[in-house]
């Protein structure tokens, strides 16, 4: 702050409430940060509901990355070329990384990772429903990259400006890395749609299965999304579910054309007046039933996650024990 | 703040480490995020895998999260007050020399 | 070790770092003997990479998903180098060789093909294999064949990390708890019979003095270093006989066919397709 036009002493936001400040002063300080579109940082006072909402959102996002590794990991060992195998491995590995960036952000809100993990393993925390669908064919690797990661990126780009600093910073890193994910998916589909008849069919079939669920990744229609407004008021969310969904459809239509594939919605049509593509209704009954546990792979995904956790317990314990033994030995050597 | 910094795993949950990455020579290490590891050696290894997968780093630091002392946000006003109102610490405070070169 | 100088197969080629596509387009052509030698080294890396890849999404901790994934990715990278180079002798691509050879045409050692088992068994396999590869690539860097030397130089940097990873875990499991010590010890017992094969002087090696590394010459240093780590980790060198049939033919292996079934199933269902 070097300008004389706006000296720091005159900026109300820089004026943090003093120690022992009243609740009203704390709330006012927080509100001012939000109004100024500034960032809330971990050690700032924040309303309990803001903390809870964020913890839930960020950890669910992290869980989605981790569970989302499974459908793709399913194809690493069968990838049809060594180059594709390497790319897919790097991508799934990135997802583990993104999960960790997000857990790292969630932890700054005060809940340790192992507690967040327990919430997932005990079925108390949700993750994105899309990962409860099976990855049946190699073309699904393309559809997941193009449509699922595409939708995720559409959702995530505005989150880079989320009011909570650590979340926004994690999203910046994730968005940078994910741009390759969508492109590799598009490229898989491109190769298939320009390949043999069987490959083309495989590609179209994958797009048919993933298109609807990908559009549902933005959440229920605005009218049925009661918590969205609060998140928008807090500058966590910047655009409504339907706004983001529209933006996504507008991007996907020309990309599908470039692929030579058809989006499975006969109602897709350019609307000159709106300046957007119209699209048909989505099957929200299916969406809600998958959330309620009726998806084709809900049980399988959780079972794999629990198995990894349980079977790894002795390894984590041994490493922790080794660290303790080493520290004791070190203390003895130092004569402590 | 904890007086007694042990950063030892008290349970079998691995402790938290903060990661700082130097992106290229000549720059400072910058906070990149955190991770869990049983000890410093593994923390450094995990940091390399997690935060430098795309050549982002030429050097990595890991610090036990609980070893970091942070200023208290409740006393923020007081803590940083002294630096405020002293605009004469900044070059832009001095305006008489405008137009004079190399000053 | 210096983390700063580390290069990984996840990244784009930078500076001196070699990539498979460069070998394919460089116009170099391996001789028949060099190709057969490269094929064996490529097959080892391919089999182990394929095995390790299975850990991704199943590791004991998320950080370890990434670590094992990195190692698998490096190994698939090494396989691509060697198979691409071998293919130059026969006008074949890395994928022709990886996906369209039959079981008996592979030349991998059985150690690389062994099942993951639990984390202890995997670390036992990693420990033995990375110590072996460290010695191998240290020598292969000096090869008179510049392509083999360049591949080895790149691979060695990565294998140093694999070796560090395996050693770090051997110490933690060996010294950490009784259960972990027992599991790693069992893993070593299970992997040990396949060590002889690593040092078998297989068929084209004798034809390639100064070009190929003679495997049997690596054994003394390998054992010295591996045994020291085993002792430091409070483990025993297993007293178990070596398995017969250690000639890389795969004739005495049950695992190779299963690995290839999974690896090749999609590519073979669509012969001639590009991906």
PDB file of N, CA, C and O in Angstrom, chain B residues 13-14 25 34-39 41-42 44-46 48-50 52-60, chain C residues 1 3-8 10-12 14 60-61 63-64 66-68 70 74 161 164-165 168-169 172:
ATOM      1  N   UNK B  13      -2.228 -41.736  13.350  1.00  0.00           N
ATOM      2  CA  UNK B  13      -2.495 -40.763  12.291  1.00  0.00           C
ATOM      3  C   UNK B  13      -1.215 -39.968  12.098  1.00  0.00           C
ATOM      4  O   UNK B  13      -0.658 -39.422  13.039  1.00  0.00           O
ATOM      5  N   UNK B  14      -0.761 -39.897  10.872  1.00  0.00           N
ATOM      6  CA  UNK B  14       0.484 -39.177  10.603  1.00  0.00           C
ATOM      7  C   UNK B  14       0.279 -37.679  10.784  1.00  0.00           C
ATOM      8  O   UNK B  14      -0.756 -37.136  10.392  1.00  0.00           O
ATOM      9  N   UNK B  25      15.627 -20.937  -9.184  1.00  0.00           N
ATOM     10  CA  UNK B  25      16.749 -20.292  -8.498  1.00  0.00           C
ATOM     11  C   UNK B  25      16.542 -18.778  -8.466  1.00  0.00           C
ATOM     12  O   UNK B  25      16.070 -18.211  -9.423  1.00  0.00           O
ATOM     13  N   UNK B  34      -0.037 -28.445   2.294  1.00  0.00           N
ATOM     14  CA  UNK B  34       0.389 -29.318   3.379  1.00  0.00           C
ATOM     15  C   UNK B  34       0.225 -30.766   2.966  1.00  0.00           C
ATOM     16  O   UNK B  34      -0.300 -31.070   1.898  1.00  0.00           O
ATOM     17  N   UNK B  35       0.707 -31.658   3.809  1.00  0.00           N
ATOM     18  CA  UNK B  35       0.517 -33.090   3.581  1.00  0.00           C
ATOM     19  C   UNK B  35       0.730 -33.813   4.906  1.00  0.00           C
ATOM     20  O   UNK B  35       1.143 -33.216   5.893  1.00  0.00           O
ATOM     21  N   UNK B  36       0.440 -35.100   4.898  1.00  0.00           N
ATOM     22  CA  UNK B  36       0.663 -35.911   6.091  1.00  0.00           C
ATOM     23  C   UNK B  36       1.805 -36.871   5.835  1.00  0.00           C
ATOM     24  O   UNK B  36       1.930 -37.421   4.744  1.00  0.00           O
ATOM     25  N   UNK B  37       2.642 -37.053   6.852  1.00  0.00           N
ATOM     26  CA  UNK B  37       3.746 -38.006   6.737  1.00  0.00           C
ATOM     27  C   UNK B  37       4.165 -38.403   8.146  1.00  0.00           C
ATOM     28  O   UNK B  37       4.018 -37.619   9.084  1.00  0.00           O
ATOM     29  N   UNK B  38       4.690 -39.616   8.280  1.00  0.00           N
ATOM     30  CA  UNK B  38       5.069 -40.080   9.620  1.00  0.00           C
ATOM     31  C   UNK B  38       6.300 -39.351  10.161  1.00  0.00           C
ATOM     32  O   UNK B  38       6.443 -39.197  11.366  1.00  0.00           O
ATOM     33  N   UNK B  39       7.198 -38.941   9.289  1.00  0.00           N
ATOM     34  CA  UNK B  39       8.417 -38.272   9.753  1.00  0.00           C
ATOM     35  C   UNK B  39       8.944 -37.348   8.660  1.00  0.00           C
ATOM     36  O   UNK B  39       8.408 -37.313   7.543  1.00  0.00           O
ATOM     37  N   UNK B  41      11.663 -37.307   6.806  1.00  0.00           N
ATOM     38  CA  UNK B  41      12.178 -37.906   5.570  1.00  0.00           C
ATOM     39  C   UNK B  41      11.044 -38.218   4.612  1.00  0.00           C
ATOM     40  O   UNK B  41      11.104 -37.901   3.417  1.00  0.00           O
ATOM     41  N   UNK B  42       9.997 -38.848   5.161  1.00  0.00           N
ATOM     42  CA  UNK B  42       8.867 -39.207   4.310  1.00  0.00           C
ATOM     43  C   UNK B  42       8.102 -37.954   3.873  1.00  0.00           C
ATOM     44  O   UNK B  42       7.558 -37.905   2.773  1.00  0.00           O
ATOM     45  N   UNK B  44       9.366 -35.071   3.172  1.00  0.00           N
ATOM     46  CA  UNK B  44      10.098 -34.466   2.057  1.00  0.00           C
ATOM     47  C   UNK B  44       9.837 -35.245   0.765  1.00  0.00           C
ATOM     48  O   UNK B  44       9.598 -34.674  -0.301  1.00  0.00           O
ATOM     49  N   UNK B  45       9.853 -36.551   0.906  1.00  0.00           N
ATOM     50  CA  UNK B  45       9.601 -37.421  -0.245  1.00  0.00           C
ATOM     51  C   UNK B  45       8.178 -37.206  -0.783  1.00  0.00           C
ATOM     52  O   UNK B  45       7.969 -37.051  -1.983  1.00  0.00           O
ATOM     53  N   UNK B  46       7.218 -37.176   0.135  1.00  0.00           N
ATOM     54  CA  UNK B  46       5.832 -36.974  -0.289  1.00  0.00           C
ATOM     55  C   UNK B  46       5.640 -35.595  -0.910  1.00  0.00           C
ATOM     56  O   UNK B  46       4.867 -35.431  -1.854  1.00  0.00           O
ATOM     57  N   UNK B  48       7.801 -33.909  -2.577  1.00  0.00           N
ATOM     58  CA  UNK B  48       8.347 -33.974  -3.939  1.00  0.00           C
ATOM     59  C   UNK B  48       7.319 -34.598  -4.882  1.00  0.00           C
ATOM     60  O   UNK B  48       7.104 -34.128  -5.993  1.00  0.00           O
ATOM     61  N   UNK B  49       6.665 -35.663  -4.425  1.00  0.00           N
ATOM     62  CA  UNK B  49       5.684 -36.342  -5.274  1.00  0.00           C
ATOM     63  C   UNK B  49       4.424 -35.504  -5.467  1.00  0.00           C
ATOM     64  O   UNK B  49       3.817 -35.516  -6.527  1.00  0.00           O
ATOM     65  N   UNK B  50       4.035 -34.807  -4.397  1.00  0.00           N
ATOM     66  CA  UNK B  50       2.753 -34.108  -4.442  1.00  0.00           C
ATOM     67  C   UNK B  50       2.843 -32.719  -5.066  1.00  0.00           C
ATOM     68  O   UNK B  50       1.975 -32.325  -5.831  1.00  0.00           O
ATOM     69  N   UNK B  52       5.632 -31.250  -6.768  1.00  0.00           N
ATOM     70  CA  UNK B  52       6.552 -30.945  -7.878  1.00  0.00           C
ATOM     71  C   UNK B  52       6.404 -31.942  -9.023  1.00  0.00           C
ATOM     72  O   UNK B  52       7.382 -32.286  -9.677  1.00  0.00           O
ATOM     73  N   UNK B  53       5.174 -32.406  -9.279  1.00  0.00           N
ATOM     74  CA  UNK B  53       4.992 -33.382 -10.361  1.00  0.00           C
ATOM     75  C   UNK B  53       5.241 -32.766 -11.735  1.00  0.00           C
ATOM     76  O   UNK B  53       5.434 -33.464 -12.704  1.00  0.00           O
ATOM     77  N   UNK B  54       5.166 -31.439 -11.819  1.00  0.00           N
ATOM     78  CA  UNK B  54       5.337 -30.802 -13.124  1.00  0.00           C
ATOM     79  C   UNK B  54       6.527 -29.853 -13.132  1.00  0.00           C
ATOM     80  O   UNK B  54       6.460 -28.784 -13.696  1.00  0.00           O
ATOM     81  N   UNK B  55       7.599 -30.289 -12.516  1.00  0.00           N
ATOM     82  CA  UNK B  55       8.815 -29.469 -12.516  1.00  0.00           C
ATOM     83  C   UNK B  55       8.614 -28.127 -11.838  1.00  0.00           C
ATOM     84  O   UNK B  55       9.233 -27.142 -12.239  1.00  0.00           O
ATOM     85  N   UNK B  56       7.725 -28.064 -10.832  1.00  0.00           N
ATOM     86  CA  UNK B  56       7.448 -26.778 -10.199  1.00  0.00           C
ATOM     87  C   UNK B  56       8.549 -26.357  -9.247  1.00  0.00           C
ATOM     88  O   UNK B  56       8.539 -25.244  -8.755  1.00  0.00           O
ATOM     89  N   UNK B  57       9.449 -27.257  -8.928  1.00  0.00           N
ATOM     90  CA  UNK B  57      10.370 -26.911  -7.850  1.00  0.00           C
ATOM     91  C   UNK B  57      11.826 -27.199  -8.138  1.00  0.00           C
ATOM     92  O   UNK B  57      12.173 -28.113  -8.874  1.00  0.00           O
ATOM     93  N   UNK B  58      12.696 -26.368  -7.529  1.00  0.00           N
ATOM     94  CA  UNK B  58      14.112 -26.694  -7.535  1.00  0.00           C
ATOM     95  C   UNK B  58      14.566 -27.006  -6.116  1.00  0.00           C
ATOM     96  O   UNK B  58      15.684 -27.436  -5.888  1.00  0.00           O
ATOM     97  N   UNK B  59      13.680 -26.768  -5.150  1.00  0.00           N
ATOM     98  CA  UNK B  59      14.011 -27.038  -3.763  1.00  0.00           C
ATOM     99  C   UNK B  59      12.719 -27.083  -2.956  1.00  0.00           C
ATOM    100  O   UNK B  59      11.769 -26.367  -3.261  1.00  0.00           O
ATOM    101  N   UNK B  60      12.678 -27.961  -1.975  1.00  0.00           N
ATOM    102  CA  UNK B  60      11.468 -28.114  -1.174  1.00  0.00           C
ATOM    103  C   UNK B  60      11.830 -28.064   0.306  1.00  0.00           C
ATOM    104  O   UNK B  60      12.840 -28.636   0.719  1.00  0.00           O
TER     105      UNK B  60
ATOM    106  N   UNK C   1      20.158 -37.739  -1.451  1.00  0.00           N
ATOM    107  CA  UNK C   1      20.062 -37.513  -2.894  1.00  0.00           C
ATOM    108  C   UNK C   1      19.524 -36.121  -3.159  1.00  0.00           C
ATOM    109  O   UNK C   1      18.881 -35.511  -2.315  1.00  0.00           O
ATOM    110  N   UNK C   3      16.960 -33.826  -4.665  1.00  0.00           N
ATOM    111  CA  UNK C   3      15.607 -33.822  -5.228  1.00  0.00           C
ATOM    112  C   UNK C   3      15.518 -32.821  -6.366  1.00  0.00           C
ATOM    113  O   UNK C   3      14.686 -32.922  -7.234  1.00  0.00           O
ATOM    114  N   UNK C   4      16.403 -31.824  -6.319  1.00  0.00           N
ATOM    115  CA  UNK C   4      16.337 -30.745  -7.297  1.00  0.00           C
ATOM    116  C   UNK C   4      16.590 -31.265  -8.702  1.00  0.00           C
ATOM    117  O   UNK C   4      15.983 -30.821  -9.661  1.00  0.00           O
ATOM    118  N   UNK C   5      17.466 -32.257  -8.812  1.00  0.00           N
ATOM    119  CA  UNK C   5      17.857 -32.691 -10.150  1.00  0.00           C
ATOM    120  C   UNK C   5      16.960 -33.803 -10.658  1.00  0.00           C
ATOM    121  O   UNK C   5      17.161 -34.340 -11.722  1.00  0.00           O
ATOM    122  N   UNK C   6      15.949 -34.144  -9.860  1.00  0.00           N
ATOM    123  CA  UNK C   6      15.151 -35.311 -10.216  1.00  0.00           C
ATOM    124  C   UNK C   6      14.232 -35.050 -11.399  1.00  0.00           C
ATOM    125  O   UNK C   6      13.588 -34.034 -11.499  1.00  0.00           O
ATOM    126  N   UNK C   7      14.177 -36.018 -12.295  1.00  0.00           N
ATOM    127  CA  UNK C   7      13.287 -35.917 -13.449  1.00  0.00           C
ATOM    128  C   UNK C   7      12.303 -37.072 -13.381  1.00  0.00           C
ATOM    129  O   UNK C   7      12.657 -38.161 -12.990  1.00  0.00           O
ATOM    130  N   UNK C   8      11.097 -36.845 -13.791  1.00  0.00           N
ATOM    131  CA  UNK C   8      10.122 -37.924 -13.735  1.00  0.00           C
ATOM    132  C   UNK C   8       9.440 -38.101 -15.079  1.00  0.00           C
ATOM    133  O   UNK C   8       9.334 -37.181 -15.876  1.00  0.00           O
ATOM    134  N   UNK C  10       6.490 -38.282 -15.686  1.00  0.00           N
ATOM    135  CA  UNK C  10       5.227 -37.558 -15.804  1.00  0.00           C
ATOM    136  C   UNK C  10       5.413 -36.267 -16.586  1.00  0.00           C
ATOM    137  O   UNK C  10       4.451 -35.652 -17.003  1.00  0.00           O
ATOM    138  N   UNK C  11       6.647 -35.842 -16.720  1.00  0.00           N
ATOM    139  CA  UNK C  11       6.865 -34.517 -17.291  1.00  0.00           C
ATOM    140  C   UNK C  11       7.238 -34.587 -18.749  1.00  0.00           C
ATOM    141  O   UNK C  11       7.689 -35.595 -19.249  1.00  0.00           O
ATOM    142  N   UNK C  12       7.092 -33.443 -19.374  1.00  0.00           N
ATOM    143  CA  UNK C  12       7.548 -33.345 -20.739  1.00  0.00           C
ATOM    144  C   UNK C  12       9.053 -33.423 -20.765  1.00  0.00           C
ATOM    145  O   UNK C  12       9.729 -33.070 -19.817  1.00  0.00           O
ATOM    146  N   UNK C  14      12.574 -32.372 -21.148  1.00  0.00           N
ATOM    147  CA  UNK C  14      13.185 -31.060 -21.011  1.00  0.00           C
ATOM    148  C   UNK C  14      14.684 -31.233 -21.038  1.00  0.00           C
ATOM    149  O   UNK C  14      15.210 -32.175 -20.481  1.00  0.00           O
ATOM    150  N   UNK C  60      -1.819 -47.744   1.090  1.00  0.00           N
ATOM    151  CA  UNK C  60      -2.120 -47.567   2.511  1.00  0.00           C
ATOM    152  C   UNK C  60      -2.445 -46.125   2.912  1.00  0.00           C
ATOM    153  O   UNK C  60      -3.077 -45.894   3.936  1.00  0.00           O
ATOM    154  N   UNK C  61      -1.967 -45.167   2.137  1.00  0.00           N
ATOM    155  CA  UNK C  61      -2.280 -43.770   2.413  1.00  0.00           C
ATOM    156  C   UNK C  61      -2.245 -43.048   1.071  1.00  0.00           C
ATOM    157  O   UNK C  61      -1.585 -43.506   0.137  1.00  0.00           O
ATOM    158  N   UNK C  63      -0.869 -40.371   0.065  1.00  0.00           N
ATOM    159  CA  UNK C  63       0.465 -39.944  -0.355  1.00  0.00           C
ATOM    160  C   UNK C  63       1.197 -41.115  -1.035  1.00  0.00           C
ATOM    161  O   UNK C  63       2.019 -40.919  -1.928  1.00  0.00           O
ATOM    162  N   UNK C  64       0.901 -42.315  -0.580  1.00  0.00           N
ATOM    163  CA  UNK C  64       1.573 -43.491  -1.127  1.00  0.00           C
ATOM    164  C   UNK C  64       0.967 -43.904  -2.477  1.00  0.00           C
ATOM    165  O   UNK C  64       1.655 -44.490  -3.311  1.00  0.00           O
ATOM    166  N   UNK C  66       0.326 -41.820  -4.665  1.00  0.00           N
ATOM    167  CA  UNK C  66       1.093 -40.981  -5.585  1.00  0.00           C
ATOM    168  C   UNK C  66       2.511 -41.506  -5.749  1.00  0.00           C
ATOM    169  O   UNK C  66       3.038 -41.579  -6.857  1.00  0.00           O
ATOM    170  N   UNK C  67       3.127 -41.924  -4.645  1.00  0.00           N
ATOM    171  CA  UNK C  67       4.512 -42.402  -4.710  1.00  0.00           C
ATOM    172  C   UNK C  67       4.601 -43.665  -5.569  1.00  0.00           C
ATOM    173  O   UNK C  67       5.448 -43.759  -6.467  1.00  0.00           O
ATOM    174  N   UNK C  68       3.729 -44.636  -5.313  1.00  0.00           N
ATOM    175  CA  UNK C  68       3.764 -45.874  -6.103  1.00  0.00           C
ATOM    176  C   UNK C  68       3.388 -45.587  -7.553  1.00  0.00           C
ATOM    177  O   UNK C  68       3.942 -46.192  -8.477  1.00  0.00           O
ATOM    178  N   UNK C  70       4.068 -42.840  -9.151  1.00  0.00           N
ATOM    179  CA  UNK C  70       5.257 -42.252  -9.777  1.00  0.00           C
ATOM    180  C   UNK C  70       6.226 -43.325 -10.231  1.00  0.00           C
ATOM    181  O   UNK C  70       6.796 -43.248 -11.314  1.00  0.00           O
ATOM    182  N   UNK C  74       7.351 -44.171 -13.998  1.00  0.00           N
ATOM    183  CA  UNK C  74       8.749 -44.193 -14.434  1.00  0.00           C
ATOM    184  C   UNK C  74       9.046 -45.500 -15.169  1.00  0.00           C
ATOM    185  O   UNK C  74       9.685 -45.509 -16.225  1.00  0.00           O
ATOM    186  N   UNK C 161      15.628 -42.964  -7.023  1.00  0.00           N
ATOM    187  CA  UNK C 161      14.472 -42.615  -6.185  1.00  0.00           C
ATOM    188  C   UNK C 161      13.692 -43.867  -5.777  1.00  0.00           C
ATOM    189  O   UNK C 161      13.256 -43.989  -4.639  1.00  0.00           O
ATOM    190  N   UNK C 164      15.529 -45.428  -3.009  1.00  0.00           N
ATOM    191  CA  UNK C 164      15.342 -44.652  -1.781  1.00  0.00           C
ATOM    192  C   UNK C 164      13.981 -44.932  -1.151  1.00  0.00           C
ATOM    193  O   UNK C 164      13.851 -45.056   0.060  1.00  0.00           O
ATOM    194  N   UNK C 165      12.987 -44.986  -2.005  1.00  0.00           N
ATOM    195  CA  UNK C 165      11.621 -45.248  -1.544  1.00  0.00           C
ATOM    196  C   UNK C 165      11.544 -46.625  -0.878  1.00  0.00           C
ATOM    197  O   UNK C 165      11.025 -46.777   0.228  1.00  0.00           O
ATOM    198  N   UNK C 168      13.529 -46.632   2.443  1.00  0.00           N
ATOM    199  CA  UNK C 168      12.826 -45.904   3.503  1.00  0.00           C
ATOM    200  C   UNK C 168      11.702 -46.766   4.075  1.00  0.00           C
ATOM    201  O   UNK C 168      11.512 -46.840   5.293  1.00  0.00           O
ATOM    202  N   UNK C 169      10.979 -47.434   3.196  1.00  0.00           N
ATOM    203  CA  UNK C 169       9.875 -48.269   3.688  1.00  0.00           C
ATOM    204  C   UNK C 169      10.379 -49.535   4.377  1.00  0.00           C
ATOM    205  O   UNK C 169       9.792 -49.998   5.363  1.00  0.00           O
ATOM    206  N   UNK C 172      11.133 -48.544   7.865  1.00  0.00           N
ATOM    207  CA  UNK C 172       9.930 -48.252   8.652  1.00  0.00           C
ATOM    208  C   UNK C 172       9.152 -49.523   8.975  1.00  0.00           C
ATOM    209  O   UNK C 172       8.638 -49.688  10.082  1.00  0.00           O
TER     210      UNK C 172
END
